[in-house]
Coordinates of C-alpha atoms in Angstrom, one line a residue:
M7 CA 13.4 66.8 48.5
M8 CA 12.3 65.6 45.0
E9 CA 15.3 63.3 44.7
E10 CA 14.4 61.7 48.1
Q11 CA 10.9 61.2 47.0
V12 CA 12.0 59.6 43.8
A13 CA 14.3 57.2 45.6
E14 CA 11.3 55.8 47.5
V15 CA 9.4 54.9 44.3
Q16 CA 10.3 51.3 43.8
A17 CA 9.0 51.1 40.2
W18 CA 11.7 53.5 38.9
S19 CA 15.0 52.6 40.7
R20 CA 17.8 55.2 40.9
I21 CA 21.1 53.6 40.1
S22 CA 23.1 55.5 42.7
D23 CA 20.9 54.0 45.3
A24 CA 21.1 50.5 43.8
F25 CA 24.8 50.6 43.4
S26 CA 25.7 52.8 46.5
I27 CA 27.9 54.9 44.2
D28 CA 27.7 58.6 44.6
H29 CA 28.5 59.7 41.0
P30 CA 26.5 62.4 39.1
F31 CA 25.8 60.0 36.2
F32 CA 24.4 57.3 38.5
K33 CA 22.5 59.9 40.5
N34 CA 20.7 61.0 37.4
L35 CA 20.2 57.4 36.0
Y36 CA 17.0 55.4 36.7
Y37 CA 15.7 52.1 35.4
W38 CA 12.4 50.4 35.1
E39 CA 12.7 46.6 35.2
G40 CA 11.4 44.8 32.2
F41 CA 9.6 41.5 31.8
D42 CA 8.8 39.0 29.1
I43 CA 7.5 41.3 26.4
S44 CA 9.3 44.5 27.5
S45 CA 13.0 45.3 28.0
N46 CA 14.4 47.3 30.8
V47 CA 13.9 51.0 30.3
Y48 CA 16.7 53.4 31.4
L49 CA 16.1 57.1 32.0
L50 CA 18.9 59.7 32.2
K51 CA 18.2 63.2 33.5
T52 CA 20.4 65.7 31.7
G53 CA 20.7 69.5 31.5
S54 CA 19.3 69.4 28.0
G55 CA 16.3 67.1 28.8
I56 CA 15.5 63.5 29.6
A57 CA 16.9 60.6 27.5
L58 CA 15.3 57.2 27.4
I59 CA 17.6 54.3 26.5
D60 CA 15.3 51.7 25.1
P61 CA 11.7 52.8 25.8
G62 CA 10.6 49.2 26.2
N63 CA 7.1 48.0 25.6
D64 CA 5.3 48.6 28.9
Y65 CA 2.8 51.5 29.0
T66 CA 2.8 51.4 32.8
A67 CA 6.4 52.6 32.9
F68 CA 5.3 55.9 31.5
H69 CA 2.1 56.0 33.6
Y70 CA 4.3 55.8 36.7
L71 CA 6.8 58.2 35.3
F72 CA 4.3 61.0 34.7
S73 CA 2.0 60.4 37.7
R74 CA 4.1 59.0 40.5
T75 CA 7.7 60.0 40.4
G76 CA 8.1 63.7 40.0
L77 CA 11.0 63.0 37.6
V78 CA 9.2 64.9 34.8
T79 CA 6.9 68.0 34.8
A80 CA 5.5 67.2 31.3
P81 CA 6.0 64.6 28.6
T82 CA 7.9 67.2 26.6
D83 CA 10.7 66.9 29.2
I84 CA 11.7 63.8 27.2
R85 CA 14.0 64.9 24.4
Y86 CA 15.9 61.8 23.3
V87 CA 15.2 58.2 22.7
I88 CA 18.2 55.9 22.2
L89 CA 17.6 52.5 20.8
T90 CA 19.9 49.5 21.2
H91 CA 18.0 47.7 18.4
G92 CA 14.6 47.6 16.8
H93 CA 13.0 44.6 18.5
S94 CA 9.5 45.3 19.6
E95 CA 10.1 44.7 23.4
H96 CA 12.8 47.4 23.2
A97 CA 11.4 49.9 20.7
L98 CA 7.6 50.0 20.8
G99 CA 7.5 52.2 23.8
L100 CA 8.5 55.0 21.5
F101 CA 5.1 54.7 19.8
E102 CA 3.3 54.4 23.1
L103 CA 4.8 57.8 24.0
L104 CA 3.8 59.4 20.7
R105 CA 0.3 57.9 20.8
S106 CA -0.5 58.8 24.5
Y107 CA 1.2 62.2 24.5
P108 CA 0.4 64.0 21.2
S109 CA 2.4 67.1 22.3
L110 CA 5.5 65.0 21.5
R111 CA 4.4 65.0 17.8
L112 CA 4.5 68.8 17.5
P113 CA 7.5 70.1 15.5
E114 CA 8.7 72.2 18.4
N115 CA 8.7 69.1 20.7
S116 CA 9.9 66.5 18.3
L117 CA 11.9 63.6 19.8
T118 CA 15.4 62.9 18.6
V119 CA 15.7 59.2 18.1
Y120 CA 19.2 57.6 17.9
L121 CA 19.4 54.3 16.1
H122 CA 21.3 52.4 13.5
D123 CA 20.4 52.6 9.8
H124 CA 19.8 48.8 9.7
A125 CA 16.9 49.2 12.1
P126 CA 13.6 47.8 10.8
G127 CA 12.2 49.8 7.9
A128 CA 8.7 50.0 9.4
L129 CA 10.1 51.5 12.6
K130 CA 12.1 54.2 10.8
E131 CA 9.2 55.0 8.5
L132 CA 6.6 55.3 11.3
A133 CA 8.9 57.3 13.6
G134 CA 9.6 59.7 10.8
Q135 CA 5.9 60.1 10.0
L136 CA 5.1 60.9 13.6
G137 CA 7.6 63.8 13.6
C138 CA 10.7 62.2 15.2
R139 CA 14.1 63.4 14.1
L140 CA 16.1 60.3 13.3
V141 CA 19.9 60.2 13.8
F142 CA 21.6 57.1 12.3
L143 CA 24.7 56.3 14.4
Q144 CA 28.1 55.1 13.2
D145 CA 30.5 53.1 15.3
G146 CA 32.3 55.3 17.7
Q147 CA 30.0 58.3 17.3
E148 CA 29.4 60.3 20.4
I149 CA 25.9 61.3 21.7
P150 CA 26.0 64.6 23.7
L151 CA 23.4 64.6 26.4
G152 CA 23.8 67.8 28.4
E153 CA 26.6 67.2 30.8
F154 CA 27.0 63.5 29.8
T155 CA 28.2 61.8 26.7
L156 CA 27.6 58.3 25.5
R157 CA 29.6 56.6 22.8
A158 CA 27.9 54.3 20.3
I159 CA 29.6 50.9 19.7
Y160 CA 28.3 49.1 16.7
T161 CA 27.8 45.5 17.8
P162 CA 25.9 43.5 15.1
G163 CA 25.2 39.9 15.9
H164 CA 21.9 39.5 17.8
T165 CA 20.5 41.8 15.0
M166 CA 22.2 43.7 12.3
D167 CA 21.2 47.0 13.9
S168 CA 22.4 46.2 17.4
L169 CA 24.2 49.1 19.2
C170 CA 25.7 49.4 22.7
Y171 CA 26.4 52.7 24.5
F172 CA 29.5 53.3 26.6
H173 CA 29.8 56.0 29.3
E174 CA 33.6 56.5 29.6
D175 CA 33.7 58.2 33.0
T176 CA 31.9 55.4 34.9
R177 CA 33.0 52.5 32.5
S178 CA 29.3 51.7 32.1
L179 CA 27.8 49.9 29.1
F180 CA 24.2 49.8 28.0
S181 CA 24.1 46.6 26.1
G182 CA 20.6 45.8 24.9
D183 CA 20.5 42.1 24.1
T184 CA 24.2 42.0 22.9
V185 CA 25.3 41.2 26.5
L186 CA 22.9 39.6 29.1
P187 CA 23.7 38.7 32.7
F188 CA 21.9 35.3 32.6
A189 CA 22.1 34.0 29.0
V190 CA 23.5 34.5 25.5
A191 CA 21.0 36.0 23.1
S192 CA 20.5 34.0 19.9
P193 CA 20.9 35.7 16.5
D194 CA 17.6 36.8 14.9
P195 CA 17.8 35.8 11.3
V196 CA 14.9 38.1 10.4
G197 CA 16.9 41.0 11.8
G198 CA 20.1 40.0 10.1
G199 CA 21.6 38.4 13.1
R200 CA 24.7 36.3 12.8
G201 CA 26.6 34.3 15.4
D202 CA 30.0 35.1 14.0
Y203 CA 29.3 38.9 14.0
H204 CA 28.1 38.6 17.6
L205 CA 31.4 36.8 18.6
L206 CA 33.5 39.6 17.0
A207 CA 31.3 42.3 18.8
M208 CA 31.9 40.6 22.1
R209 CA 35.6 40.7 21.4
I210 CA 35.4 44.4 20.9
L211 CA 33.4 45.0 24.1
R212 CA 35.8 42.9 26.2
G213 CA 38.5 45.4 25.3
L214 CA 36.7 48.4 26.6
G215 CA 37.3 47.8 30.3
V216 CA 33.7 47.8 31.2
E217 CA 32.9 47.8 34.9
H218 CA 29.2 48.3 35.1
L219 CA 26.6 46.7 32.8
F220 CA 23.0 47.9 32.0
P221 CA 21.5 45.1 30.0
G222 CA 18.3 45.0 28.1
H223 CA 17.0 42.2 30.4
G224 CA 18.0 41.3 33.9
E225 CA 19.3 43.4 36.7
P226 CA 22.1 46.0 36.2
V227 CA 25.5 44.6 37.2
K228 CA 27.8 46.6 39.5
N229 CA 31.6 46.2 39.2
E230 CA 31.5 42.7 37.7
A231 CA 30.6 43.5 34.0
A232 CA 33.9 41.8 32.9
K233 CA 32.7 38.5 34.3
V234 CA 29.4 38.8 32.4
L235 CA 31.2 39.7 29.2
D236 CA 33.5 36.7 29.6
G237 CA 30.6 34.4 30.2
N238 CA 28.8 35.6 27.1
Y239 CA 32.1 35.3 25.1
A240 CA 32.5 31.7 26.3
G241 CA 28.9 30.9 25.4
L242 CA 29.3 32.3 21.9
I243 CA 32.5 30.4 21.4
K244 CA 30.8 27.2 22.5
K245 CA 28.0 27.8 20.0
A246 CA 30.7 28.2 17.3
I247 CA 32.7 25.1 18.2
G248 CA 30.0 22.9 19.6
L249 CA 28.7 22.6 23.1
Q250 CA 30.4 19.3 23.7
C251 CA 33.7 20.2 22.0
P252 CA 36.7 20.2 24.4
W253 CA 38.4 23.6 24.7
I254 CA 41.7 22.4 23.2
E255 CA 40.0 21.0 20.1
G256 CA 38.0 24.2 19.8
A257 CA 41.2 26.2 20.0
Q258 CA 42.6 24.3 17.1
M259 CA 39.4 24.7 15.1
L260 CA 39.3 28.4 15.7
L261 CA 43.0 28.8 14.8
R262 CA 42.4 27.2 11.4
K263 CA 39.7 29.8 10.8
G264 CA 41.9 32.7 11.9
Y265 CA 40.1 33.5 15.2
L266 CA 43.3 34.3 17.1
D267 CA 41.7 36.0 20.1
E268 CA 39.2 33.3 20.5
T269 CA 41.9 30.6 20.2
I270 CA 43.7 32.3 23.1
F271 CA 40.5 32.3 25.2
C272 CA 40.0 28.6 24.6
C273 CA 43.7 27.9 25.6
E274 CA 43.2 29.9 28.8
K275 CA 40.2 27.8 29.6
V276 CA 42.3 24.7 29.2
L277 CA 45.1 26.2 31.3
E278 CA 42.6 27.0 34.1
E279 CA 42.3 23.3 34.7
D280 CA 45.7 22.2 33.5
P281 CA 48.3 25.0 33.9
G282 CA 51.1 23.0 32.4
N283 CA 49.3 21.8 29.2
R284 CA 52.0 22.3 26.6
A285 CA 49.7 22.2 23.6
A286 CA 47.5 25.0 25.0
L287 CA 50.6 27.0 26.0
Y288 CA 52.1 26.6 22.6
L289 CA 49.0 27.6 20.7
K290 CA 48.5 30.6 23.0
A291 CA 52.1 31.7 22.5
C292 CA 51.8 31.4 18.7
C293 CA 48.6 33.4 18.6
L294 CA 50.2 36.1 20.8
N295 CA 53.1 36.3 18.3
D296 CA 50.7 36.6 15.4
L297 CA 48.9 39.4 17.2
G298 CA 52.1 41.3 17.8
R299 CA 52.0 40.8 21.6
F300 CA 55.6 39.6 21.7
E301 CA 56.2 40.3 25.4
E302 CA 53.3 38.1 26.4
A303 CA 54.3 35.4 23.9
L304 CA 57.8 35.3 25.3
S305 CA 56.4 34.9 28.8
V306 CA 54.4 31.9 27.6
F307 CA 57.3 30.3 25.8
K308 CA 59.3 30.6 29.0
E309 CA 56.6 28.7 30.8
I310 CA 56.9 25.9 28.3
E311 CA 60.7 26.0 28.8
K312 CA 60.3 25.4 32.5
S313 CA 58.4 22.2 31.9
G314 CA 61.4 20.6 30.2
A315 CA 63.2 20.6 26.9
S316 CA 61.1 20.5 23.7
D317 CA 61.8 18.4 20.7
N318 CA 59.3 20.5 18.6
P319 CA 61.2 22.6 16.1
L320 CA 58.2 24.9 15.8
Y321 CA 58.5 25.8 19.4
F322 CA 62.0 27.1 18.8
V323 CA 60.8 29.0 15.7
G324 CA 58.0 30.6 17.8
Y325 CA 60.4 31.5 20.6
G326 CA 62.8 33.1 18.1
C327 CA 60.0 35.1 16.6
A328 CA 59.0 36.4 20.0
L329 CA 62.6 37.6 20.6
M330 CA 62.8 39.1 17.1
G331 CA 59.5 41.0 17.7
R332 CA 61.1 42.6 20.8
G333 CA 64.1 43.7 18.7
Q334 CA 66.4 40.9 20.0
Y335 CA 67.6 39.9 16.6
E336 CA 71.0 38.4 17.5
E337 CA 69.4 36.4 20.5
S338 CA 66.7 35.0 18.2
L339 CA 69.3 33.3 15.9
A340 CA 70.1 30.6 18.4
Y341 CA 66.5 29.5 18.5
F342 CA 66.2 29.4 14.7
D343 CA 69.4 27.3 14.6
K344 CA 68.0 25.0 17.2
A345 CA 64.9 24.5 15.1
L346 CA 67.0 23.7 12.1
S347 CA 69.1 21.2 14.0
L348 CA 65.9 19.3 14.8
A349 CA 64.4 19.8 11.3
P350 CA 67.0 20.7 8.7
G351 CA 65.5 22.5 5.8
L352 CA 62.4 23.7 7.8
E353 CA 61.3 26.6 5.6
N354 CA 59.8 28.8 8.3
A355 CA 63.0 28.5 10.4
L356 CA 65.1 29.5 7.3
I357 CA 63.0 32.5 6.5
Y358 CA 62.9 33.8 10.0
K359 CA 66.6 33.2 10.5
G360 CA 67.2 35.2 7.3
L361 CA 65.0 38.0 8.5
A362 CA 66.9 38.1 11.9
L363 CA 70.2 38.4 10.0
Y364 CA 68.8 41.0 7.7
L365 CA 67.4 43.1 10.6
S366 CA 70.7 42.8 12.5
G367 CA 72.5 44.3 9.6
R368 CA 74.0 41.1 8.2
V369 CA 72.3 41.5 4.8
D370 CA 74.7 39.4 2.8
E371 CA 74.4 36.4 5.1
A372 CA 70.6 36.8 5.0
M373 CA 70.5 36.7 1.2
D374 CA 72.7 33.6 1.2
I375 CA 69.8 31.7 2.6
E376 CA 67.9 30.7 -0.5
A377 CA 64.5 30.3 1.2
F378 CA 64.7 33.8 2.7
A379 CA 65.9 35.4 -0.6
R380 CA 63.1 33.8 -2.5
A381 CA 60.4 34.8 0.1
F382 CA 61.7 38.3 0.9
T383 CA 59.9 40.1 -2.0
G384 CA 56.7 42.0 -2.5
H385 CA 53.9 41.8 -0.1
L386 CA 55.6 39.2 2.2
K387 CA 58.6 41.5 2.6
E388 CA 56.3 44.4 3.6
E389 CA 54.4 42.2 6.1
L390 CA 57.6 40.8 7.7
L391 CA 59.2 44.2 8.1
K392 CA 55.9 45.6 9.5
T393 CA 55.7 42.9 12.1
Y394 CA 59.3 42.4 13.1
G395 CA 61.3 45.3 11.7
S396 CA 62.9 48.2 13.7
K397 CA 61.2 51.6 13.5
D398 CA 63.6 52.6 10.7
E399 CA 62.8 49.5 8.7
K400 CA 59.1 49.9 9.2

C-alpha cells in the first residue's frame, strides 16, 4: 500500500514507474527533478538505509520527502549521501539536511558522505565539522548499499572532483554533469575542469555499455544512454577541433596528438555520409592497428581493397601489419613486398617485413635487412614483440 501511495506523488517519481521496468533497483529508486539552481536528486531505498545521490539545492525536496511521501519515517533513515561533484546545485542540500534536522548531526546518526578528495575544501571542512563521515573514493571503488552496489568511476573534466556511479546489474549510470541529455557541460576552471580530461572520461564511459542514464540535469534516459554518450562525445571532440572543422580534418589533427579513439570516431562520422571515403577508411584502419584491434583493422583494409587498387605503399604496410597482428606472418610478407615495389627503401616496410620474417622463424633473413637489424634492439624490440609477437615471443 505504501508503494502505491508513493507512486502517486508526482514530486518524487519512482523510476520503475517512469521506465516501466520491474527491477528491484528501479522499484527502490526515486528522483526529484531539479531546476536552474538545483540538480536532480536521486533517492535509493536499501536494506541498510536511504542513500541520496546528489542532495541538490532545493529544500522543498526534503519537505515533500518527510511530509508527503511516506518514504521515510524519520530523517535518520537517510544514511548515505553520494556526491557526483562539489558544485553548489548538487551538494548544498547536504547542509540543508544537517541544518534542518539536527538529529543527523549526532554521532550515532552521522551521515556517510561519499566524494572525491578533490572536492572543494570548504565543503569537506564543513561536512566534517557537522559530524559527517567522509569517504574519499578512488576510481573503481565499490559502494555497498544494502542489497545494491554502485561502482565509482573517476571522470574529471567538468570539475577535477567529478565522479559517476555505475550500477552493473541494470547498466545504469548516475552521471552528474559529466554526461547531460541536452548539452555538453563546460569545464569549470575554478574547480580544476579541463576539456581534454572530460574527453578522456567520456571515452571511458562509452566503454561501459551503459543503457540507462540518470543525469544531474534533465530527465532520466531509458535504454538510449549510448546515444546520449555519443552525442556528448561528439560535442567534446568538436570543442577540441573547432566547431566548424570538418570531421576528416579533425581526425588528422587528433591523430597527430595521439587521440586514436577520437580519430576513429571522427572517421566514422565521415563514413556515415560517405561510406567509401578512402582517407577516412585508411585513417580508421591505421588507428585500429595501433590499438591492437587487428581483426577490425583487417576488415577496414578489405573495404578499401573493394574500392579498387591502391597506389599508396602505406596502405600495404598497414594491411600487412593487420595480418601480422593476427599471427599470419607469411601472408603479411606479400603486402610488405608490394609496399616496397611502390616505394623501394621505405623504412617502415623494411622493418615490418623483417619482423614478419623473424616471427615466422626466418631469423637470418630478417637480420639481413639492415633497417630491421638496426631497429630491432632495446625498447623498440620489446614494443614490436609485445604488439605483433606470438604468445611465446611475448
